[in-house]
């Protein structure tokens, strides 16, 4: 465990630039980087999207596809990597709902992720949708999903060193802890 391992949560709406931001930060990593994808390839459209995202990632990155068990996957990657980009918590919540997991189990999974972040075993960049600023979902399942994702995002944001909100491709810092030298290969920011 190293003091340079920190975490960043990148939130944003659909097509806000959050994944591109995560990739850009990941490319600055000073060491081996992994990409943890939570999206299952359920149809042709999603397979095409996954292929496009794979092509956008640097060739040297390790890619792991894990729709349910984020923390165990990150633990396995921690010994050989300095950074894991997790894209995205939105689909992780959706996957678990479709699997039949209850709200309490999903929130407990978010709490486990927050505890893992506090261990600082590896640097993490996590991507999630901000769904709380849109219209009220018209269906019960939509409402449940938005409430649950909001709870997950709050738990992860509380544990993260940095939280960035992406709006129209522009990063807005919501929470910021000073970054030590070596985090993502960037020098410390000036005060």
mmCIF file of C-alpha atoms in Angstrom:
data_model
loop_
_atom_site.group_PDB
_atom_site.id
_atom_site.type_symbol
_atom_site.label_atom_id
_atom_site.label_comp_id
_atom_site.label_asym_id
_atom_site.label_seq_id
_atom_site.Cartn_x
_atom_site.Cartn_y
_atom_site.Cartn_z
ATOM 1 C CA UNK A 1 0.000 0.000 0.000
ATOM 2 C CA UNK A 2 1.315 3.394 -0.994
ATOM 3 C CA UNK A 3 0.290 6.896 0.015
ATOM 4 C CA UNK A 4 0.253 7.811 -3.677
ATOM 5 C CA UNK A 5 -2.742 5.576 -4.365
ATOM 6 C CA UNK A 6 -5.816 7.765 -4.552
ATOM 7 C CA UNK A 7 -9.236 7.649 -6.124
ATOM 8 C CA UNK A 8 -11.322 9.866 -8.353
ATOM 9 C CA UNK A 9 -15.024 9.626 -9.157
ATOM 10 C CA UNK A 10 -16.077 11.165 -12.460
ATOM 11 C CA UNK A 11 -19.795 11.892 -12.736
ATOM 12 C CA UNK A 12 -21.803 13.237 -15.639
ATOM 13 C CA UNK A 13 -24.848 12.831 -17.792
ATOM 14 C CA UNK A 14 -25.055 10.830 -20.992
ATOM 15 C CA UNK A 15 -22.399 11.873 -23.525
ATOM 16 C CA UNK A 16 -20.934 14.407 -21.075
ATOM 17 C CA UNK A 17 -17.327 13.339 -21.643
ATOM 18 C CA UNK A 18 -16.904 11.371 -18.427
ATOM 19 C CA UNK A 19 -15.429 8.240 -20.047
ATOM 20 C CA UNK A 20 -13.105 10.313 -22.222
ATOM 21 C CA UNK A 21 -11.925 12.166 -19.111
ATOM 22 C CA UNK A 22 -11.260 8.884 -17.312
ATOM 23 C CA UNK A 23 -9.261 7.585 -20.285
ATOM 24 C CA UNK A 24 -7.268 10.827 -20.533
ATOM 25 C CA UNK A 25 -6.348 10.643 -16.841
ATOM 26 C CA UNK A 26 -5.535 6.957 -17.156
ATOM 27 C CA UNK A 27 -3.159 7.632 -20.038
ATOM 28 C CA UNK A 28 -1.117 9.779 -17.630
ATOM 29 C CA UNK A 29 -0.487 6.797 -15.355
ATOM 30 C CA UNK A 30 3.146 6.275 -14.435
ATOM 31 C CA UNK A 31 2.687 2.496 -14.300
ATOM 32 C CA UNK A 32 0.630 -0.478 -15.451
ATOM 33 C CA UNK A 33 -3.038 0.376 -15.903
ATOM 34 C CA UNK A 34 -6.134 -1.814 -16.091
ATOM 35 C CA UNK A 35 -9.595 -1.053 -17.423
ATOM 36 C CA UNK A 36 -12.508 -2.732 -15.658
ATOM 37 C CA UNK A 37 -15.577 -2.733 -17.903
ATOM 38 C CA UNK A 38 -18.944 -3.437 -16.301
ATOM 39 C CA UNK A 39 -20.961 -3.519 -19.554
ATOM 40 C CA UNK A 40 -22.089 -6.958 -20.710
ATOM 41 C CA UNK A 41 -22.336 -7.447 -24.487
ATOM 42 C CA UNK A 42 -26.044 -8.261 -24.597
ATOM 43 C CA UNK A 43 -26.806 -7.154 -28.153
ATOM 44 C CA UNK A 44 -25.150 -6.020 -31.373
ATOM 45 C CA UNK A 45 -25.375 -2.362 -30.453
ATOM 46 C CA UNK A 46 -23.587 -2.932 -27.143
ATOM 47 C CA UNK A 47 -20.990 -5.188 -28.793
ATOM 48 C CA UNK A 48 -20.201 -2.393 -31.279
ATOM 49 C CA UNK A 49 -19.945 0.138 -28.460
ATOM 50 C CA UNK A 50 -17.617 -2.143 -26.479
ATOM 51 C CA UNK A 51 -15.423 -2.651 -29.563
ATOM 52 C CA UNK A 52 -15.241 1.123 -30.082
ATOM 53 C CA UNK A 53 -14.270 1.665 -26.442
ATOM 54 C CA UNK A 54 -11.597 -1.055 -26.653
ATOM 55 C CA UNK A 55 -10.082 0.688 -29.669
ATOM 56 C CA UNK A 56 -9.904 3.971 -27.699
ATOM 57 C CA UNK A 57 -7.857 2.431 -24.874
ATOM 58 C CA UNK A 58 -4.049 2.250 -24.996
ATOM 59 C CA UNK A 59 -2.737 -1.120 -26.202
ATOM 60 C CA UNK A 60 -0.702 -1.768 -23.056
ATOM 61 C CA UNK A 61 -3.700 -1.675 -20.741
ATOM 62 C CA UNK A 62 -5.155 -4.829 -19.256
ATOM 63 C CA UNK A 63 -8.905 -5.102 -19.859
ATOM 64 C CA UNK A 64 -11.154 -7.010 -17.471
ATOM 65 C CA UNK A 65 -14.878 -7.417 -18.078
ATOM 66 C CA UNK A 66 -16.694 -7.831 -14.768
ATOM 67 C CA UNK A 67 -20.383 -6.895 -14.549
ATOM 68 C CA UNK A 68 -20.929 -7.752 -10.864
ATOM 69 C CA UNK A 69 -17.851 -8.093 -8.614
ATOM 70 C CA UNK A 70 -15.881 -4.840 -8.803
ATOM 71 C CA UNK A 71 -13.958 -5.105 -5.524
ATOM 72 C CA UNK A 72 -12.668 -8.678 -5.990
ATOM 73 C CA UNK A 73 -11.614 -7.808 -9.551
ATOM 74 C CA UNK A 74 -9.751 -4.701 -8.337
ATOM 75 C CA UNK A 75 -8.055 -6.717 -5.591
ATOM 76 C CA UNK A 76 -6.773 -9.190 -8.193
ATOM 77 C CA UNK A 77 -5.455 -6.319 -10.321
ATOM 78 C CA UNK A 78 -3.812 -4.463 -7.411
ATOM 79 C CA UNK A 79 -0.671 -6.583 -7.306
ATOM 80 C CA UNK A 80 0.269 -5.968 -10.939
ATOM 81 C CA UNK A 81 -1.202 -2.530 -11.658
ATOM 82 C CA UNK A 82 -0.988 0.956 -10.177
ATOM 83 C CA UNK A 83 -4.325 2.158 -11.576
ATOM 84 C CA UNK A 84 -7.720 0.712 -12.464
ATOM 85 C CA UNK A 85 -10.257 2.687 -14.492
ATOM 86 C CA UNK A 86 -13.766 1.393 -13.671
ATOM 87 C CA UNK A 87 -16.373 2.250 -16.315
ATOM 88 C CA UNK A 88 -19.058 2.378 -15.077
ATOM 89 C CA UNK A 89 -20.941 2.190 -11.784
ATOM 90 C CA UNK A 90 -24.207 2.972 -13.588
ATOM 91 C CA UNK A 91 -24.125 -0.312 -15.482
ATOM 92 C CA UNK A 92 -22.868 -2.127 -12.385
ATOM 93 C CA UNK A 93 -26.041 -1.068 -10.527
ATOM 94 C CA UNK A 94 -28.185 -1.973 -13.547
ATOM 95 C CA UNK A 95 -26.512 -5.386 -13.895
ATOM 96 C CA UNK A 96 -27.101 -6.184 -10.251
ATOM 97 C CA UNK A 97 -30.744 -5.107 -10.439
ATOM 98 C CA UNK A 98 -31.299 -7.302 -13.500
ATOM 99 C CA UNK A 99 -29.641 -10.202 -11.689
ATOM 100 C CA UNK A 100 -32.227 -9.782 -8.940
ATOM 101 C CA UNK A 101 -30.011 -8.308 -6.228
ATOM 102 C CA UNK A 102 -31.919 -6.323 -3.631
ATOM 103 C CA UNK A 103 -31.307 -2.660 -2.911
ATOM 104 C CA UNK A 104 -29.595 -3.464 0.393
ATOM 105 C CA UNK A 105 -27.140 -5.833 -1.309
ATOM 106 C CA UNK A 106 -26.277 -3.232 -3.946
ATOM 107 C CA UNK A 107 -25.746 -0.509 -1.346
ATOM 108 C CA UNK A 108 -23.622 -2.958 0.672
ATOM 109 C CA UNK A 109 -21.554 -3.501 -2.488
ATOM 110 C CA UNK A 110 -21.040 0.257 -2.735
ATOM 111 C CA UNK A 111 -20.003 0.325 0.929
ATOM 112 C CA UNK A 112 -17.504 -2.467 0.210
ATOM 113 C CA UNK A 113 -16.140 -0.418 -2.687
ATOM 114 C CA UNK A 114 -15.798 2.638 -0.427
ATOM 115 C CA UNK A 115 -13.896 0.541 2.146
ATOM 116 C CA UNK A 116 -11.620 -0.796 -0.582
ATOM 117 C CA UNK A 117 -10.940 2.763 -1.748
ATOM 118 C CA UNK A 118 -9.914 3.669 1.812
ATOM 119 C CA UNK A 119 -7.357 0.836 1.829
ATOM 120 C CA UNK A 120 -5.453 2.628 -0.964
ATOM 121 C CA UNK A 121 -4.243 -0.690 -2.380
ATOM 122 C CA UNK A 122 -4.404 0.774 -5.893
ATOM 123 C CA UNK A 123 -5.388 4.054 -7.544
ATOM 124 C CA UNK A 124 -8.914 4.085 -8.944
ATOM 125 C CA UNK A 125 -10.770 6.222 -11.452
ATOM 126 C CA UNK A 126 -14.469 5.420 -11.307
ATOM 127 C CA UNK A 127 -17.083 6.606 -13.799
ATOM 128 C CA UNK A 128 -20.800 6.960 -13.075
ATOM 129 C CA UNK A 129 -23.824 8.761 -14.421
ATOM 130 C CA UNK A 130 -25.340 11.653 -12.505
ATOM 131 C CA UNK A 131 -29.043 10.923 -12.818
ATOM 132 C CA UNK A 132 -30.328 13.200 -10.070
ATOM 133 C CA UNK A 133 -30.544 16.343 -12.180
ATOM 134 C CA UNK A 134 -32.922 15.030 -14.828
ATOM 135 C CA UNK A 135 -36.651 14.578 -14.924
ATOM 136 C CA UNK A 136 -38.403 12.338 -12.428
ATOM 137 C CA UNK A 137 -38.480 8.800 -13.902
ATOM 138 C CA UNK A 138 -42.064 7.956 -14.923
ATOM 139 C CA UNK A 139 -41.857 4.276 -13.932
ATOM 140 C CA UNK A 140 -41.390 2.617 -10.573
ATOM 141 C CA UNK A 141 -38.299 0.732 -11.762
ATOM 142 C CA UNK A 142 -36.825 3.955 -13.181
ATOM 143 C CA UNK A 143 -37.424 5.739 -9.888
ATOM 144 C CA UNK A 144 -35.889 2.847 -7.928
ATOM 145 C CA UNK A 145 -32.837 2.824 -10.203
ATOM 146 C CA UNK A 146 -32.250 6.585 -9.935
ATOM 147 C CA UNK A 147 -32.585 6.506 -6.148
ATOM 148 C CA UNK A 148 -30.273 3.514 -5.860
ATOM 149 C CA UNK A 149 -27.622 4.959 -8.186
ATOM 150 C CA UNK A 150 -27.777 8.216 -6.230
ATOM 151 C CA UNK A 151 -27.065 6.299 -3.014
ATOM 152 C CA UNK A 152 -24.186 4.419 -4.636
ATOM 153 C CA UNK A 153 -22.704 7.638 -6.032
ATOM 154 C CA UNK A 154 -22.925 9.334 -2.628
ATOM 155 C CA UNK A 155 -21.060 6.503 -0.909
ATOM 156 C CA UNK A 156 -18.330 6.373 -3.531
ATOM 157 C CA UNK A 157 -18.022 10.185 -3.627
ATOM 158 C CA UNK A 158 -17.607 10.302 0.151
ATOM 159 C CA UNK A 159 -14.703 7.842 -0.097
ATOM 160 C CA UNK A 160 -13.078 9.415 -3.171
ATOM 161 C CA UNK A 161 -10.201 11.850 -2.922
ATOM 162 C CA UNK A 162 -11.481 13.745 -5.953
ATOM 163 C CA UNK A 163 -14.925 14.087 -7.505
ATOM 164 C CA UNK A 164 -15.320 15.647 -10.936
ATOM 165 C CA UNK A 165 -18.598 16.500 -12.649
ATOM 166 C CA UNK A 166 -18.443 16.543 -16.438
ATOM 167 C CA UNK A 167 -20.750 19.009 -18.191
ATOM 168 C CA UNK A 168 -20.568 19.309 -21.997
ATOM 169 C CA UNK A 169 -17.008 17.971 -21.957
ATOM 170 C CA UNK A 170 -15.860 20.424 -19.290
ATOM 171 C CA UNK A 171 -14.586 19.031 -15.966
ATOM 172 C CA UNK A 172 -15.915 20.771 -12.865
ATOM 173 C CA UNK A 173 -14.160 19.917 -9.612
ATOM 174 C CA UNK A 174 -16.672 19.046 -6.896
ATOM 175 C CA UNK A 175 -14.260 17.649 -4.309
ATOM 176 C CA UNK A 176 -10.494 17.848 -4.329
ATOM 177 C CA UNK A 177 -7.768 16.476 -2.119
ATOM 178 C CA UNK A 178 -4.183 17.440 -2.930
ATOM 179 C CA UNK A 179 -2.664 14.839 -5.223
ATOM 180 C CA UNK A 180 0.771 13.561 -4.216
ATOM 181 C CA UNK A 181 3.530 13.212 -6.798
ATOM 182 C CA UNK A 182 3.116 10.004 -8.754
ATOM 183 C CA UNK A 183 -0.673 9.838 -8.831
ATOM 184 C CA UNK A 184 -1.502 9.202 -12.480
ATOM 185 C CA UNK A 185 2.037 10.325 -13.263
ATOM 186 C CA UNK A 186 1.184 13.975 -12.639
ATOM 187 C CA UNK A 187 3.223 16.349 -10.494
ATOM 188 C CA UNK A 188 1.508 17.833 -7.449
ATOM 189 C CA UNK A 189 -0.751 20.734 -8.289
ATOM 190 C CA UNK A 190 0.265 24.201 -7.163
ATOM 191 C CA UNK A 191 -1.641 25.483 -4.132
#
